Amino acid sequence: TYNRPYPLAELLESLNRQTYHHFEVVVVNDGGERVDDIIALYPELDVHLIHCRGNVGHVEARNIGVKAAKGELIMLCDDDDLLLPCHMEQMVAEISDVDFVYSDVEIFH
């Protein structure tokens, strides 16, 4: 995330509403304003917050997040993504016999 606390809060809310519960959340703050207060709103989520000293860009921020992840599966999200409550459950079910899954998106304003 980079200076977008409200979209980050909405993403965390959509993660909090997931029907699948066995996941960690890695938030990489890409040199922007502090988001500790936003993370604190979701104590039920297993959030690992990483602060970059400066803005390293979204590609490097993703790499930092992937390196910090402890799980077997990785799902990349941007801070302005919103997930339907069953999203992760469906993705985990679909990846059981393949190496890679992706989902369709819907863009709205």
PDB file of C-alpha atoms in Angstrom:
ATOM      1  CA  THR A   1       0.000   0.000   0.000  1.00  0.00           C
ATOM      2  CA  TYR A   2       1.099   3.553  -0.559  1.00  0.00           C
ATOM      3  CA  ASN A   3      -0.857   6.429   1.002  1.00  0.00           C
ATOM      4  CA  ARG A   4      -4.255   4.760   0.600  1.00  0.00           C
ATOM      5  CA  PRO A   5      -5.475   3.893   4.116  1.00  0.00           C
ATOM      6  CA  TYR A   6      -9.198   3.791   3.255  1.00  0.00           C
ATOM      7  CA  PRO A   7      -8.898   1.340   0.345  1.00  0.00           C
ATOM      8  CA  LEU A   8      -6.578  -0.763   2.541  1.00  0.00           C
ATOM      9  CA  ALA A   9      -9.237  -0.815   5.279  1.00  0.00           C
ATOM     10  CA  GLU A  10     -11.835  -1.958   2.732  1.00  0.00           C
ATOM     11  CA  LEU A  11      -9.538  -4.742   1.518  1.00  0.00           C
ATOM     12  CA  LEU A  12      -8.904  -5.886   5.102  1.00  0.00           C
ATOM     13  CA  GLU A  13     -12.655  -5.869   5.735  1.00  0.00           C
ATOM     14  CA  SER A  14     -13.215  -8.070   2.673  1.00  0.00           C
ATOM     15  CA  LEU A  15     -10.467 -10.431   3.904  1.00  0.00           C
ATOM     16  CA  ASN A  16     -12.052 -10.494   7.338  1.00  0.00           C
ATOM     17  CA  ARG A  17     -15.345 -11.663   5.774  1.00  0.00           C
ATOM     18  CA  GLN A  18     -13.810 -14.638   3.962  1.00  0.00           C
ATOM     19  CA  THR A  19     -15.424 -18.047   4.460  1.00  0.00           C
ATOM     20  CA  TYR A  20     -11.909 -19.561   4.308  1.00  0.00           C
ATOM     21  CA  HIS A  21      -9.992 -18.626   7.468  1.00  0.00           C
ATOM     22  CA  HIS A  22      -6.563 -20.286   7.275  1.00  0.00           C
ATOM     23  CA  PHE A  23      -4.422 -17.476   5.887  1.00  0.00           C
ATOM     24  CA  GLU A  24      -2.014 -14.738   6.826  1.00  0.00           C
ATOM     25  CA  VAL A  25      -2.032 -11.219   5.430  1.00  0.00           C
ATOM     26  CA  VAL A  26       1.239  -9.522   4.526  1.00  0.00           C
ATOM     27  CA  VAL A  27       0.865  -5.763   4.131  1.00  0.00           C
ATOM     28  CA  VAL A  28       3.835  -3.955   2.632  1.00  0.00           C
ATOM     29  CA  ASN A  29       3.680  -0.229   3.333  1.00  0.00           C
ATOM     30  CA  ASP A  30       5.670   1.138   0.414  1.00  0.00           C
ATOM     31  CA  GLY A  31       7.109   4.183   2.177  1.00  0.00           C
ATOM     32  CA  GLY A  32       3.732   5.869   2.631  1.00  0.00           C
ATOM     33  CA  GLU A  33       1.837   7.139   5.640  1.00  0.00           C
ATOM     34  CA  ARG A  34       1.635   4.776   8.618  1.00  0.00           C
ATOM     35  CA  VAL A  35      -1.179   2.228   8.519  1.00  0.00           C
ATOM     36  CA  ASP A  36      -0.760   0.701  11.988  1.00  0.00           C
ATOM     37  CA  ASP A  37      -4.118   2.138  13.090  1.00  0.00           C
ATOM     38  CA  ILE A  38      -5.865   0.532  10.100  1.00  0.00           C
ATOM     39  CA  ILE A  39      -4.264  -2.853  10.822  1.00  0.00           C
ATOM     40  CA  ALA A  40      -5.298  -2.557  14.495  1.00  0.00           C
ATOM     41  CA  LEU A  41      -8.959  -2.447  13.429  1.00  0.00           C
ATOM     42  CA  TYR A  42      -8.702  -6.132  12.417  1.00  0.00           C
ATOM     43  CA  PRO A  43      -7.182  -8.039  15.372  1.00  0.00           C
ATOM     44  CA  GLU A  44      -8.828 -11.265  14.171  1.00  0.00           C
ATOM     45  CA  LEU A  45      -6.667 -11.239  11.015  1.00  0.00           C
ATOM     46  CA  ASP A  46      -3.116 -12.594  11.118  1.00  0.00           C
ATOM     47  CA  VAL A  47      -1.445  -9.489   9.664  1.00  0.00           C
ATOM     48  CA  HIS A  48       2.293  -9.091   9.173  1.00  0.00           C
ATOM     49  CA  LEU A  49       3.032  -5.402   8.484  1.00  0.00           C
ATOM     50  CA  ILE A  50       6.271  -4.444   6.733  1.00  0.00           C
ATOM     51  CA  HIS A  51       7.327  -0.797   6.501  1.00  0.00           C
ATOM     52  CA  CYS A  52       9.644   0.210   3.643  1.00  0.00           C
ATOM     53  CA  ARG A  53      11.841   3.211   4.408  1.00  0.00           C
ATOM     54  CA  GLY A  54      11.141   4.742   1.040  1.00  0.00           C
ATOM     55  CA  ASN A  55       8.890   4.161  -1.941  1.00  0.00           C
ATOM     56  CA  VAL A  56      10.350   1.112  -3.714  1.00  0.00           C
ATOM     57  CA  GLY A  57       7.515   0.714  -6.233  1.00  0.00           C
ATOM     58  CA  HIS A  58       4.781  -1.876  -6.493  1.00  0.00           C
ATOM     59  CA  VAL A  59       6.901  -4.637  -8.069  1.00  0.00           C
ATOM     60  CA  GLU A  60       9.576  -4.563  -5.367  1.00  0.00           C
ATOM     61  CA  ALA A  61       6.893  -4.197  -2.669  1.00  0.00           C
ATOM     62  CA  ARG A  62       5.231  -7.376  -3.987  1.00  0.00           C
ATOM     63  CA  ASN A  63       8.594  -9.183  -3.964  1.00  0.00           C
ATOM     64  CA  ILE A  64       9.154  -8.120  -0.363  1.00  0.00           C
ATOM     65  CA  GLY A  65       5.702  -9.419   0.574  1.00  0.00           C
ATOM     66  CA  VAL A  66       6.190 -12.739  -1.201  1.00  0.00           C
ATOM     67  CA  LYS A  67       9.530 -13.269   0.556  1.00  0.00           C
ATOM     68  CA  ALA A  68       7.899 -12.593   3.926  1.00  0.00           C
ATOM     69  CA  ALA A  69       4.951 -14.938   3.326  1.00  0.00           C
ATOM     70  CA  LYS A  70       5.005 -18.169   5.327  1.00  0.00           C
ATOM     71  CA  GLY A  71       2.188 -20.050   3.615  1.00  0.00           C
ATOM     72  CA  GLU A  72       2.228 -22.676   0.911  1.00  0.00           C
ATOM     73  CA  LEU A  73      -0.060 -20.634  -1.387  1.00  0.00           C
ATOM     74  CA  ILE A  74       0.166 -16.952  -2.296  1.00  0.00           C
ATOM     75  CA  MET A  75      -2.607 -14.669  -3.484  1.00  0.00           C
ATOM     76  CA  LEU A  76      -1.501 -11.181  -4.501  1.00  0.00           C
ATOM     77  CA  CYS A  77      -3.859  -8.294  -3.765  1.00  0.00           C
ATOM     78  CA  ASP A  78      -3.593  -4.563  -4.244  1.00  0.00           C
ATOM     79  CA  ASP A  79      -4.919  -2.260  -1.548  1.00  0.00           C
ATOM     80  CA  ASP A  80      -7.879  -1.300  -3.725  1.00  0.00           C
ATOM     81  CA  ASP A  81      -9.010  -4.905  -4.337  1.00  0.00           C
ATOM     82  CA  LEU A  82     -12.248  -6.188  -2.834  1.00  0.00           C
ATOM     83  CA  LEU A  83     -12.977  -9.903  -2.567  1.00  0.00           C
ATOM     84  CA  LEU A  84     -16.307 -11.653  -2.396  1.00  0.00           C
ATOM     85  CA  PRO A  85     -16.643 -13.633   0.865  1.00  0.00           C
ATOM     86  CA  CYS A  86     -16.215 -17.018  -0.859  1.00  0.00           C
ATOM     87  CA  HIS A  87     -13.270 -15.955  -3.059  1.00  0.00           C
ATOM     88  CA  MET A  88     -10.426 -17.601  -1.153  1.00  0.00           C
ATOM     89  CA  GLU A  89     -12.420 -20.745  -0.417  1.00  0.00           C
ATOM     90  CA  GLN A  90     -13.100 -21.216  -4.136  1.00  0.00           C
ATOM     91  CA  MET A  91      -9.497 -20.478  -5.119  1.00  0.00           C
ATOM     92  CA  VAL A  92      -8.124 -22.999  -2.599  1.00  0.00           C
ATOM     93  CA  ALA A  93     -10.585 -25.642  -3.803  1.00  0.00           C
ATOM     94  CA  GLU A  94      -9.614 -25.084  -7.446  1.00  0.00           C
ATOM     95  CA  ILE A  95      -5.858 -25.233  -6.858  1.00  0.00           C
ATOM     96  CA  SER A  96      -5.995 -28.698  -5.274  1.00  0.00           C
ATOM     97  CA  ASP A  97      -4.946 -30.450  -8.507  1.00  0.00           C
ATOM     98  CA  VAL A  98      -3.253 -27.660 -10.508  1.00  0.00           C
ATOM     99  CA  ASP A  99      -0.254 -25.368 -10.024  1.00  0.00           C
ATOM    100  CA  PHE A 100      -1.860 -21.992 -10.700  1.00  0.00           C
ATOM    101  CA  VAL A 101      -5.330 -20.446 -10.543  1.00  0.00           C
ATOM    102  CA  TYR A 102      -6.644 -16.998 -11.298  1.00  0.00           C
ATOM    103  CA  SER A 103     -10.025 -15.365 -11.106  1.00  0.00           C
ATOM    104  CA  ASP A 104     -12.058 -12.980 -13.176  1.00  0.00           C
ATOM    105  CA  VAL A 105     -12.403  -9.377 -12.039  1.00  0.00           C
ATOM    106  CA  GLU A 106     -15.174  -6.875 -12.056  1.00  0.00           C
ATOM    107  CA  ILE A 107     -14.262  -3.211 -12.223  1.00  0.00           C
ATOM    108  CA  PHE A 108     -16.609  -0.702 -10.601  1.00  0.00           C
ATOM    109  CA  HIS A 109     -16.356   2.907  -9.507  1.00  0.00           C
TER     110      HIS A 109
END
